[in-house]
Coordinates of C-alpha atoms and ligand atoms in Angstrom, one line a residue:
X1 CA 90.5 21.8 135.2
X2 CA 90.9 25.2 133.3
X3 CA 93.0 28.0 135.0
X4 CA 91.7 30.2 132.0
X5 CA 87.9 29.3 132.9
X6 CA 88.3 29.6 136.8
X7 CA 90.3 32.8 136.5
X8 CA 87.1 34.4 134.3
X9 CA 84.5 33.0 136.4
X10 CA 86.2 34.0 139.7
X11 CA 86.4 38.1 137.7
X12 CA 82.9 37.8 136.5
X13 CA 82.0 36.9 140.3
X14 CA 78.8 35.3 142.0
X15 CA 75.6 34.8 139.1
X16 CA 73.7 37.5 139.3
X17 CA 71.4 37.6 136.2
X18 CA 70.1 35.0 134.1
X19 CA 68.5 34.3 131.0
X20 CA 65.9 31.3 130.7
X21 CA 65.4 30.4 127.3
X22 CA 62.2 28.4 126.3
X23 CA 58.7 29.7 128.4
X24 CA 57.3 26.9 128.6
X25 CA 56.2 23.9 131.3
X26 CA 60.3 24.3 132.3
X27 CA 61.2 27.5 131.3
X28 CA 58.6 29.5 133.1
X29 CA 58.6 27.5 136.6
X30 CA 62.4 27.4 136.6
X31 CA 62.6 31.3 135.4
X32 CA 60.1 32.1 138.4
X33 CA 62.1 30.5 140.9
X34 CA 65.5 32.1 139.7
X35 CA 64.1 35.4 139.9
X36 CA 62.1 34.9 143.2
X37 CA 65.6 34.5 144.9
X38 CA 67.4 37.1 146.7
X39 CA 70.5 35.5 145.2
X40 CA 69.6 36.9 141.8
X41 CA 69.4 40.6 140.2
X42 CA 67.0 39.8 137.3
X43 CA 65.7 37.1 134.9
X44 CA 64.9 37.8 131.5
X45 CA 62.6 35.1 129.7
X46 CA 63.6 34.7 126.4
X47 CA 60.7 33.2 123.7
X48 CA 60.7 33.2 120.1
X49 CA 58.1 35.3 118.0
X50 CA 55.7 32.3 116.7
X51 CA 51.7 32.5 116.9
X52 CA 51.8 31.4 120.4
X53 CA 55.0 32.8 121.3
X54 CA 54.1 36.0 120.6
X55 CA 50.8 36.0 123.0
X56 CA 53.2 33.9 125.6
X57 CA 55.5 37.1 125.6
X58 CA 52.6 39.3 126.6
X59 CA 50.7 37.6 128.4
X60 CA 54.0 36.9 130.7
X61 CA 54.6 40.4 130.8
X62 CA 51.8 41.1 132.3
X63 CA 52.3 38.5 135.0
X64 CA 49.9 36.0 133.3
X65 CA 50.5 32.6 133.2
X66 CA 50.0 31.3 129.7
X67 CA 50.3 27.4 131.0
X68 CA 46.7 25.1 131.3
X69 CA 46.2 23.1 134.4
X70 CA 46.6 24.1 137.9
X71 CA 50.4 25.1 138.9
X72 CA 50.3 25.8 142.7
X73 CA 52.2 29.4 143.2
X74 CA 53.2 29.3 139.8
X75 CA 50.9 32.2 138.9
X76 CA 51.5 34.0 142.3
X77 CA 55.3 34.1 142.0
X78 CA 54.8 34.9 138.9
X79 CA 52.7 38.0 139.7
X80 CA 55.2 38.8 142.3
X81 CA 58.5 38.8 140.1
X82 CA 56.9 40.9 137.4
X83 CA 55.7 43.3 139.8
X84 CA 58.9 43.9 141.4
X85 CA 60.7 44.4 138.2
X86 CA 62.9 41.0 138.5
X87 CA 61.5 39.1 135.8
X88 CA 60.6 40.0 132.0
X89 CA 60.6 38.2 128.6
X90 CA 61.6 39.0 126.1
X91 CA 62.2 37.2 121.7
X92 CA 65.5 39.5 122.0
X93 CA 68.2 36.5 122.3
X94 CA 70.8 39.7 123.0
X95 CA 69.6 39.9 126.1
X96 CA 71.7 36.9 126.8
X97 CA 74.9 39.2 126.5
X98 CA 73.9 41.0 129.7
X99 CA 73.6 38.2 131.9
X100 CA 75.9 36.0 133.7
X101 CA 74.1 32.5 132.8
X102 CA 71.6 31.3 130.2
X103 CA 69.5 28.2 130.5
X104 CA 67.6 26.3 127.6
X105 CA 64.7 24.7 128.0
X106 CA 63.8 23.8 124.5
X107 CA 61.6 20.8 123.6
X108 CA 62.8 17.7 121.6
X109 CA 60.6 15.8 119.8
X110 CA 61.4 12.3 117.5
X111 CA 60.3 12.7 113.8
X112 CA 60.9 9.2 114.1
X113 CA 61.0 7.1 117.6
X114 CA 61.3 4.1 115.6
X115 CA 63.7 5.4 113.2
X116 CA 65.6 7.3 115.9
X117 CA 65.5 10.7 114.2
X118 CA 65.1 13.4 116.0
X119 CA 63.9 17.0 115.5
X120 CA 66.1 18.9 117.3
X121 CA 66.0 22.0 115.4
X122 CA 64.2 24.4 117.4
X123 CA 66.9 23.3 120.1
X124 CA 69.6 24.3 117.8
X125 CA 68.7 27.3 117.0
X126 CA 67.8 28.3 120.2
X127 CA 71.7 27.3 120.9
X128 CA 72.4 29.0 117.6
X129 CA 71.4 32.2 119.2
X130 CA 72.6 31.7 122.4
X131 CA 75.9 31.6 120.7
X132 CA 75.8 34.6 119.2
X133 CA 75.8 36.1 122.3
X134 CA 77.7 34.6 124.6
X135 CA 80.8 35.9 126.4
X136 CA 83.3 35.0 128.4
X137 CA 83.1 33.3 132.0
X138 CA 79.6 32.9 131.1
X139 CA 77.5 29.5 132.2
X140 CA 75.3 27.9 129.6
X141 CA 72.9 24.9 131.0
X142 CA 70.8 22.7 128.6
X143 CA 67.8 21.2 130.7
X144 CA 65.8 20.0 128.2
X145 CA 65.8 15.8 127.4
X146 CA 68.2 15.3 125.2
X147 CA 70.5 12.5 123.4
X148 CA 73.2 11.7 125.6
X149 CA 76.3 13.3 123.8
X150 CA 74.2 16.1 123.4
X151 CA 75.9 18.7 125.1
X152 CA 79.4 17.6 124.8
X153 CA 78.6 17.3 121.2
X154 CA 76.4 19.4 118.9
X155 CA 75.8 21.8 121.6
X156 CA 79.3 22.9 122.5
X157 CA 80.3 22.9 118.6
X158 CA 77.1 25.5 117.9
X159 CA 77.8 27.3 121.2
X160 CA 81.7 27.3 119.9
X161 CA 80.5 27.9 116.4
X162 CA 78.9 31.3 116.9
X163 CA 80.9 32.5 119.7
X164 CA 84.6 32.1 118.6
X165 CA 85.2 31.0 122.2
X166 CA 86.1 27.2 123.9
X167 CA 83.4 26.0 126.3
X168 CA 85.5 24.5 129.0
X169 CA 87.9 27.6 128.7
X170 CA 85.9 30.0 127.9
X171 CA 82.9 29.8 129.0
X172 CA 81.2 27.1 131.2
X173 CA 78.5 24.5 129.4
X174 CA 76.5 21.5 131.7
X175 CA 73.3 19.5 131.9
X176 CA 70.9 19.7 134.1
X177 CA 68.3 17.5 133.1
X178 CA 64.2 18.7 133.6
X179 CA 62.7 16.8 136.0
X180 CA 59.2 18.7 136.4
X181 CA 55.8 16.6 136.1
X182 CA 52.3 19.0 135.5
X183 CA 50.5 19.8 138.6
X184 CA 53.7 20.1 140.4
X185 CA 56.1 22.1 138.4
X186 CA 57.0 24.9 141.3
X187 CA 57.7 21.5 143.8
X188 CA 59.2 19.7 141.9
X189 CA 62.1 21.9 141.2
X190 CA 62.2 22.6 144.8
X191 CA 62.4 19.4 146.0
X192 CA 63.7 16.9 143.4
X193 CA 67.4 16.3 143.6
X194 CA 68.7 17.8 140.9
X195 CA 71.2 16.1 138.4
X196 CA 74.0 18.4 137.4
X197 CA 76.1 17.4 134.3
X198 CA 79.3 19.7 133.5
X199 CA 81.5 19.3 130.6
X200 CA 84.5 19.4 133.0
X201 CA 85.0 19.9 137.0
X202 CA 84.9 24.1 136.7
X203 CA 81.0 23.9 134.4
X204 CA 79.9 21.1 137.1
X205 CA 80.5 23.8 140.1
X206 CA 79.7 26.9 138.5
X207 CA 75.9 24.7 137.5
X208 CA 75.5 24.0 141.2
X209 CA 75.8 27.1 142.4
X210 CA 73.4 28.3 140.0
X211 CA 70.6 26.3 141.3
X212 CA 71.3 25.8 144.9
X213 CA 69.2 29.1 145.7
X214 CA 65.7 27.7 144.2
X215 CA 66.8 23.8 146.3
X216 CA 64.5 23.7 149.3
X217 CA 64.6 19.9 150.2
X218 CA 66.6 19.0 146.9
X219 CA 70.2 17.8 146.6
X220 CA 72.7 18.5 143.5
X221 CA 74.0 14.9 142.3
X222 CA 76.6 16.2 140.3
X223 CA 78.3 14.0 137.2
X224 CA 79.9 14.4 134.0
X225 CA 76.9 15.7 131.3
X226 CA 76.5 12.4 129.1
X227 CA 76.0 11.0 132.7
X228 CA 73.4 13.6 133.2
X229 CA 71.8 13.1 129.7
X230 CA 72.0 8.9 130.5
X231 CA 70.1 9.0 133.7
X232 CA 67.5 11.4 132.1
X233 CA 66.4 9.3 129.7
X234 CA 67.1 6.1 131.9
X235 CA 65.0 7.4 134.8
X236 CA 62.0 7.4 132.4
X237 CA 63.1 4.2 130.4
X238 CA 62.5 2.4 133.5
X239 CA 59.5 3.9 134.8
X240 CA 58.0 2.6 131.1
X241 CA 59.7 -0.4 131.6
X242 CA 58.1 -0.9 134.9
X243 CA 54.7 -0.8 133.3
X244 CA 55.6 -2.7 130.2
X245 CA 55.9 -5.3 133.0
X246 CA 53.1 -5.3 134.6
X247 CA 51.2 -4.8 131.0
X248 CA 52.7 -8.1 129.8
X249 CA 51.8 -10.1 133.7
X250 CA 47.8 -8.6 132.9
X251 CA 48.6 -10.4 129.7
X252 CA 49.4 -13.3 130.7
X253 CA 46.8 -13.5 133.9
X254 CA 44.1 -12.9 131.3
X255 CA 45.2 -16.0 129.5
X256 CA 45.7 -18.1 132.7
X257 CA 41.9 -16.8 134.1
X258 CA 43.9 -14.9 137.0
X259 CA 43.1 -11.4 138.3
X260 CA 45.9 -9.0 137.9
X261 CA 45.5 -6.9 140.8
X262 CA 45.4 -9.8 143.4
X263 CA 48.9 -10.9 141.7
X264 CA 50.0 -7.4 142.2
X265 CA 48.5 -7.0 145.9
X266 CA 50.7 -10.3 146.8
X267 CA 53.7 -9.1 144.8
X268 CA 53.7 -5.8 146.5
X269 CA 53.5 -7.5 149.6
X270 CA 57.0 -8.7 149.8
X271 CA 58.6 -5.6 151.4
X272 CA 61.2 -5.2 153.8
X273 CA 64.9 -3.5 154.1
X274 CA 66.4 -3.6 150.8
X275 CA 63.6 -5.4 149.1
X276 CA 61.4 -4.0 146.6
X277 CA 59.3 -4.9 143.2
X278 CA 58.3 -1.2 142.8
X279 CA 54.9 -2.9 140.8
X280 CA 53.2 -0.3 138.9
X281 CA 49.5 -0.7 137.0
X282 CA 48.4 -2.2 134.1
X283 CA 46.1 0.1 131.5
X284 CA 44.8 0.7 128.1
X285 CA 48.3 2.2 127.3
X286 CA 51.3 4.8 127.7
X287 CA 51.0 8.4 126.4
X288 CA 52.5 11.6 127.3
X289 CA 55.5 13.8 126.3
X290 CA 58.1 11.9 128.4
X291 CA 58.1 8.2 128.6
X292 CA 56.9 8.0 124.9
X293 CA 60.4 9.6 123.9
X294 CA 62.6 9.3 126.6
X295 CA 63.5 5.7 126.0
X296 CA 64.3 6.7 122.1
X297 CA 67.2 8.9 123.8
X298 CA 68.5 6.4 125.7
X299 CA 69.2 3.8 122.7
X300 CA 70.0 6.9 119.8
X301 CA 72.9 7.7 122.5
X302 CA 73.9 4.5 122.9
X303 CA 73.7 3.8 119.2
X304 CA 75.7 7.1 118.4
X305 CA 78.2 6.8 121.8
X306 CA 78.9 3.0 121.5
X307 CA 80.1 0.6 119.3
X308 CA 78.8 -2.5 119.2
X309 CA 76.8 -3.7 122.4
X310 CA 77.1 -6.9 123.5
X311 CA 73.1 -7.2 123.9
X312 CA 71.1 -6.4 121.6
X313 CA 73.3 -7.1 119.0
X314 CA 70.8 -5.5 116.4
X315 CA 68.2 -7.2 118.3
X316 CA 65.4 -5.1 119.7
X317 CA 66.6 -3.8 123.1
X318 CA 64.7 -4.6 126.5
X319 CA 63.5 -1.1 126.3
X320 CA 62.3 -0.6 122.9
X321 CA 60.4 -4.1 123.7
X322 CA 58.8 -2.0 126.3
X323 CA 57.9 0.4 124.3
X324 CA 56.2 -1.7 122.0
X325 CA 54.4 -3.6 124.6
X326 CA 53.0 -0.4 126.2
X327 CA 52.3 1.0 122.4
X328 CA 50.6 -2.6 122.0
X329 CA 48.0 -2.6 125.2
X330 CA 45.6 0.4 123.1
X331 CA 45.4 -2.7 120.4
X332 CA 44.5 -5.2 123.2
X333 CA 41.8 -3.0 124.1
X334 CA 40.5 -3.3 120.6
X335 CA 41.2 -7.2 120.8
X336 CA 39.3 -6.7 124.5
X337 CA 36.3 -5.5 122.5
X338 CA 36.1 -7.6 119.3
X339 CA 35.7 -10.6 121.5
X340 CA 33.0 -8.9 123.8
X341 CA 31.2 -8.4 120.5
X342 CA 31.7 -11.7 119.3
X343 CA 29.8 -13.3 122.4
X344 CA 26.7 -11.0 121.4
X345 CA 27.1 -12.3 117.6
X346 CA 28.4 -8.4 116.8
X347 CA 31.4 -7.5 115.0
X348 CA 33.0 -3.9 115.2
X349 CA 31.2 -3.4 111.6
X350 CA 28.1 -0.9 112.5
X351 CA 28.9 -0.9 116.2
X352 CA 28.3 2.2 118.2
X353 CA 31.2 3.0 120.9
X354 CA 31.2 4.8 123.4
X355 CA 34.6 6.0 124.1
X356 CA 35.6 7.7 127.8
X357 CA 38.8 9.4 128.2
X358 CA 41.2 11.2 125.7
X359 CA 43.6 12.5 128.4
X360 CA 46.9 10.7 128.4
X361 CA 46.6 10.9 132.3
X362 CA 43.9 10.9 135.1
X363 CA 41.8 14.1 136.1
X364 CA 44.1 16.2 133.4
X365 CA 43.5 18.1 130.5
X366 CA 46.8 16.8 128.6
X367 CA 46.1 15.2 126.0
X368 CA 49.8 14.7 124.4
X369 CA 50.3 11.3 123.3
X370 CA 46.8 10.0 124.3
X371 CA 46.7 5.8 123.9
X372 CA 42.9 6.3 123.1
X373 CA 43.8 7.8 119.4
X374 CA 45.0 4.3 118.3
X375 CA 42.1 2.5 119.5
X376 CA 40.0 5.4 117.6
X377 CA 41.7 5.3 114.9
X378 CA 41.9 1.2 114.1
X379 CA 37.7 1.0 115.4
X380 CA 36.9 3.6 112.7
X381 CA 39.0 1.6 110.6
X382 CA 37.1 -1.7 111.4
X383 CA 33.4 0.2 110.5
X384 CA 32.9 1.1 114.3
X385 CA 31.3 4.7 114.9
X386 CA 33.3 5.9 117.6
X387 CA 32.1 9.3 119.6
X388 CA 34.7 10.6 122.2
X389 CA 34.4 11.7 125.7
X390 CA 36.9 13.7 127.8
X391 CA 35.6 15.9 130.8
X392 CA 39.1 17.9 130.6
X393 CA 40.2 17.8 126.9
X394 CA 37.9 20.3 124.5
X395 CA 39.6 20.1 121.4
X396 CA 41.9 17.6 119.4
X397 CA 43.1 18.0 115.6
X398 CA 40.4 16.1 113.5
X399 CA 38.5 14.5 116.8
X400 CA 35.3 15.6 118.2
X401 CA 35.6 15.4 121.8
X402 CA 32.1 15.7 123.9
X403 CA 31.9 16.9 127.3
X404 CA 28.4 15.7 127.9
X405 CA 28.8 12.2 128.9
X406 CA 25.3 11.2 128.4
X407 CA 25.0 12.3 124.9
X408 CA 27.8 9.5 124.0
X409 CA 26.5 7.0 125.8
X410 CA 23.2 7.2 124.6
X411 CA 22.5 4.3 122.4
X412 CA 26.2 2.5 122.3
X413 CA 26.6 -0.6 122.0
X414 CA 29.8 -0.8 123.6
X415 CA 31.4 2.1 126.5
X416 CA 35.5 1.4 126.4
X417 CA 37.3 3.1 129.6
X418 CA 40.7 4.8 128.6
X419 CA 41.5 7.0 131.2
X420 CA 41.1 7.0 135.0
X421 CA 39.3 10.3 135.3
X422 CA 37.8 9.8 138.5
X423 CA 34.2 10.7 137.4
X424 CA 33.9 7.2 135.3
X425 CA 34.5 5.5 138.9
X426 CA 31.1 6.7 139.3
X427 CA 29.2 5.3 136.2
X428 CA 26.2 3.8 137.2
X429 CA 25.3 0.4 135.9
X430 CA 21.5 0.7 135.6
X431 CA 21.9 4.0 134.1
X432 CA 24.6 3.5 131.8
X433 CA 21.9 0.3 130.6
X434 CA 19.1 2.8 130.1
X435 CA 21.1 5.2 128.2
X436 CA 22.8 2.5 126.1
X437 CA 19.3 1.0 125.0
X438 CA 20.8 -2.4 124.6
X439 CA 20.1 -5.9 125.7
X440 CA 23.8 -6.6 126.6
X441 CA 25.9 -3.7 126.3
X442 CA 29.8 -4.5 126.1
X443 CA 31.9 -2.6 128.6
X444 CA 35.9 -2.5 128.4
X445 CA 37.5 -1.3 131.4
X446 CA 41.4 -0.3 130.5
X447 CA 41.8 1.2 134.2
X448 CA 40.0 -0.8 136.7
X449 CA 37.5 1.6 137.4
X450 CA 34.3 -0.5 137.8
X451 CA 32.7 -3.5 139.6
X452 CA 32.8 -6.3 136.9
X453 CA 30.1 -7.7 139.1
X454 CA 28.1 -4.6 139.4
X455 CA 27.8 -4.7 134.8
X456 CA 28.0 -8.2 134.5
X457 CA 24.8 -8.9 136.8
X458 CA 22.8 -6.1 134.8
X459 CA 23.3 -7.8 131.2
X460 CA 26.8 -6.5 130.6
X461 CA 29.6 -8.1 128.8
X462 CA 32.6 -7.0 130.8
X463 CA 36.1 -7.2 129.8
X464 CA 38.8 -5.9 131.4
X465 CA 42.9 -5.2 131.2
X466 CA 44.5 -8.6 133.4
X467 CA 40.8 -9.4 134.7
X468 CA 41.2 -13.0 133.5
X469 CA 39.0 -14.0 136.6
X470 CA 35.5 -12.3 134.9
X471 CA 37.0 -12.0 130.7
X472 CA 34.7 -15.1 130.5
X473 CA 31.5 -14.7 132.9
X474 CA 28.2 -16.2 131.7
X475 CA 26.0 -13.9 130.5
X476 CA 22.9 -12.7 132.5
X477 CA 19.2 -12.0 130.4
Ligands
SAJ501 N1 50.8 4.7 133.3 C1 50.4 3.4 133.4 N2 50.7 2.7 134.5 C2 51.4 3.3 135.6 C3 51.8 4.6 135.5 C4 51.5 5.3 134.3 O1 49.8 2.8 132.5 O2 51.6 2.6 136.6 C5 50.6 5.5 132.1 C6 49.7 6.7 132.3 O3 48.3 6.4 132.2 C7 50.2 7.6 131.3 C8 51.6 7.2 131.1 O4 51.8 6.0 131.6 O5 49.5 7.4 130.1 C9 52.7 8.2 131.7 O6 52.3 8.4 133.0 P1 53.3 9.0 134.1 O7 52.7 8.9 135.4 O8 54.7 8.4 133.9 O9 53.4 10.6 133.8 P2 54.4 11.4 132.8 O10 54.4 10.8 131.5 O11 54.0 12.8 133.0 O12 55.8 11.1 133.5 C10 56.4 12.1 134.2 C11 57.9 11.9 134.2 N3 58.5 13.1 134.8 C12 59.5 13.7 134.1 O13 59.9 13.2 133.0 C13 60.0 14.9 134.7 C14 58.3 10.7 135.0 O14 59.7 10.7 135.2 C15 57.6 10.7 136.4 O15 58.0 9.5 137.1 C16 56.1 10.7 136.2 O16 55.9 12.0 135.6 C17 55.5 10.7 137.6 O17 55.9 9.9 138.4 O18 54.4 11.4 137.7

């Protein structure tokens, strides 16, 4: 505990203007919601000058919302702090100097997942900057997903670096990890409990009171930061270990003729106090900006904190292996198809596919991480022609993506179901026939979103993710 750092805090008095740095998914919502409170004077948004920063800065100033997707209240409160003069962005990092906290919400990309390298840099230098203007009895607050050792580390020496003052004495530094999911940004800061890691007892306090304001139904669960940063990365490990799981049981129920989803009906069955299985669902694959990183976190902090761990002893850890198994399903779709072909004496040389959904996730238009680019990629590669379909997603570096669903299916030979958009629960069998003009079209359902029985009975050749029950059917002329 620092007499120094409660003596400055307790003369600085009660936060009363903030800087956010980083507009974007996390920055904006949790910026909003700071400045929305009676508890606070101001907010200023801090964003660097890029080719979309720039237009962010304006369009924000203006009380538009530069984010896709639907964000209940987001663009209402946002309107409503602009227009009462409590929130404005800003690339001027010196506006950090005026306030009384700064939080940065930077995004942290892995050059390498495999490799563990990250690319931290536009993190740094937004730390870099917030350095340089810094000063004392200040809080700083990393919420971005980071390393754990993070902020104890590399932070606090940059932070210490450009300021000439000691975090812990000085000025207060935590973690308070980002917890926000698209579609529900405004809520879930709100209502999540919120994890806050300080570097000592003094940055842990001064943290909660920053954010109990914007809490309506969320608790602070306060802990050391590289106990912040752990669970972070943890809470995501495991949800992508939970579906690794149930990726590898579809698996093995398609090689024991079984039907996945009655295994996970009776699994999920066994519920009572204090017992769970938490069973999630199988698919064509993981994508996304969180679980396809988080777990690389995890194991680079554990790499970097630990020494030698008993398990995995240089072995591949239970999470990396369900990475890799959730990376794998996207190739099992392509596996799914080859054999479907193979029953009509095709190959993927000169096939026509047909493939629906580009989205990482159901009935959205992000398309970060989609699973359906390796299954595009290795089909082109095996002398398939592949046209896309998304009814979200327009555009995608170097992949056409239609939005007329016909004009792909017309004339393929095979239709392969990636996301679980809920307009492909509605394809119709005889229709999808006709517009496929062949005798058996394959179909490859990587969500169970159709009636095997419905395809199968109209010439189909079905395959689906765990549907070991139907992989096999006879064929019907
Ligand atoms: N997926 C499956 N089977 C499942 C669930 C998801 O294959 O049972 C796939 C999805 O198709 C998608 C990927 O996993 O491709 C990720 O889906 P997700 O529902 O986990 O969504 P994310 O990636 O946006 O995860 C976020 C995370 N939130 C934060 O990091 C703040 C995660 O912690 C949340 O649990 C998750 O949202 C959520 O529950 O919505």
């Amino acid at each position: 505990m620092s007499r120094h750092l409660a003596d400055l805090l307790a003369m600085r008095g009660p936060i009363k203007r903030i800087a956010v740095v980083g507009m974007g998914y996390v920055g904006i919502p949790s910026a909003v919601l700071f400045a929305d409170s009676l508890s606070y004077d101001f907010v200023w948004g801090i964003q660097r000058e890029s080719p979309t920063g720039s237009m962010k800065i304006a369009m924000l100033n203006r009380g538009e919302l530069p984010l896709r997707g639907k964000e209940p209240d987001l663009a209402d409160l946002l309107k409503k702090v602009v227009d009462a003069g409590k929130f404005r962005c800003t690339s001027d990092y010196s506006k950090v100097e005026e306030c009384d906290a700064t939080t940065i919400a930077i995004q942290t990309p892995f050059k390498s997942s495999e490799a563990l390298i990250p690319d931290f840099s536009s993190l740094e230098d937004g730390i870099r900057n917030v350095g340089r203007y810094i000063t004392e009895g200040m809080l700083v607050v990393l919420e971005s997903t980071i390393t754990p050792g993070t902020t104890v580390g590399i932070a606090r020496e940059l932070l210490e670096e450009e300021s000439n003052l000691t975090a812990g004495e000085d000025f207060a530094l935590a973690h308070a990890p980002e917890r926000v999911m698209a579609g529900r940004l405004i809520r879930n800061i709100r209502e999540h409990d919120r994890i806050i890691g300080g570097i000592d007892e003094e940055s842990t306090v001064r943290a909660t009171e920053m954010y109990i304001p914007v809490l309506t139904k969320g608790h602070l669960i306060p802990m050391t930061a590289t106990a912040a940063e752990v669970t972070k990365g943890a809470e995501n490990a495991f949800r992508d270990l939970q579906i690794a799981a149930i990726n590898e049981l579809a698996l093995y129920c398609e090689a024991m003729g079984v039907n996945v989803y009655d295994v996970r009906k009776g699994i999920a069955s066994l519920k009572e106090e204090g017992v769970t299985r938490a069973i999630l669902w199988p698919g064509a694959g993981v994508g996304g900006h969180c679980l396809t990183k988080d777990t690389y976190h995890l194991e680079r902090g554990a790499r970097l904190l630990g020494g030698t761990i008993d398990y995995p002893l240089g072995k591949e850890s239970l999470y990396v292996l369900a990475r890799h198994i959730n990376d794998f399903m996207p190739q099992h779709m392509l596996y799914l198809t080859t054999e479907a072909l193979v029953r009509i004496g095709k190959t993927m040389q000169g096939s026509r596919i047909a493939l629906l959904g580009w989205a990482y996730i159901a009935d959205s238009d992000d398309a970060r991480n989609p699973p359906s680019f390796l299954y595009y990629t290795l089909a082109q590669q095996g002398g398939a022609t592949v046209k896309v379909h998304d009814p979200f997603v327009t555009t995608y570096p170097d992949v056409d993506i239609h939005q007329n669903l016909d004009s792909v299916l017309r004339d393929a030979d095979v239709i392969a179901l990636f996301t679980a958009h809920s307009l492909y629960r509605d394809l119709d069998a005889p229709y999808v026939k006709a517009l496929s003009n062949a005798i058996h079209p394959v179909i490859v359902d990587g969500r169970n979103l159709i009636d095997p029985g419905e395809f199968i009975k109209r010439g189909f050749i079905y395959k689906g993710i765990g549907r070991g029950d139907v992989n096999n059917h006879p064929i019907v002329d």
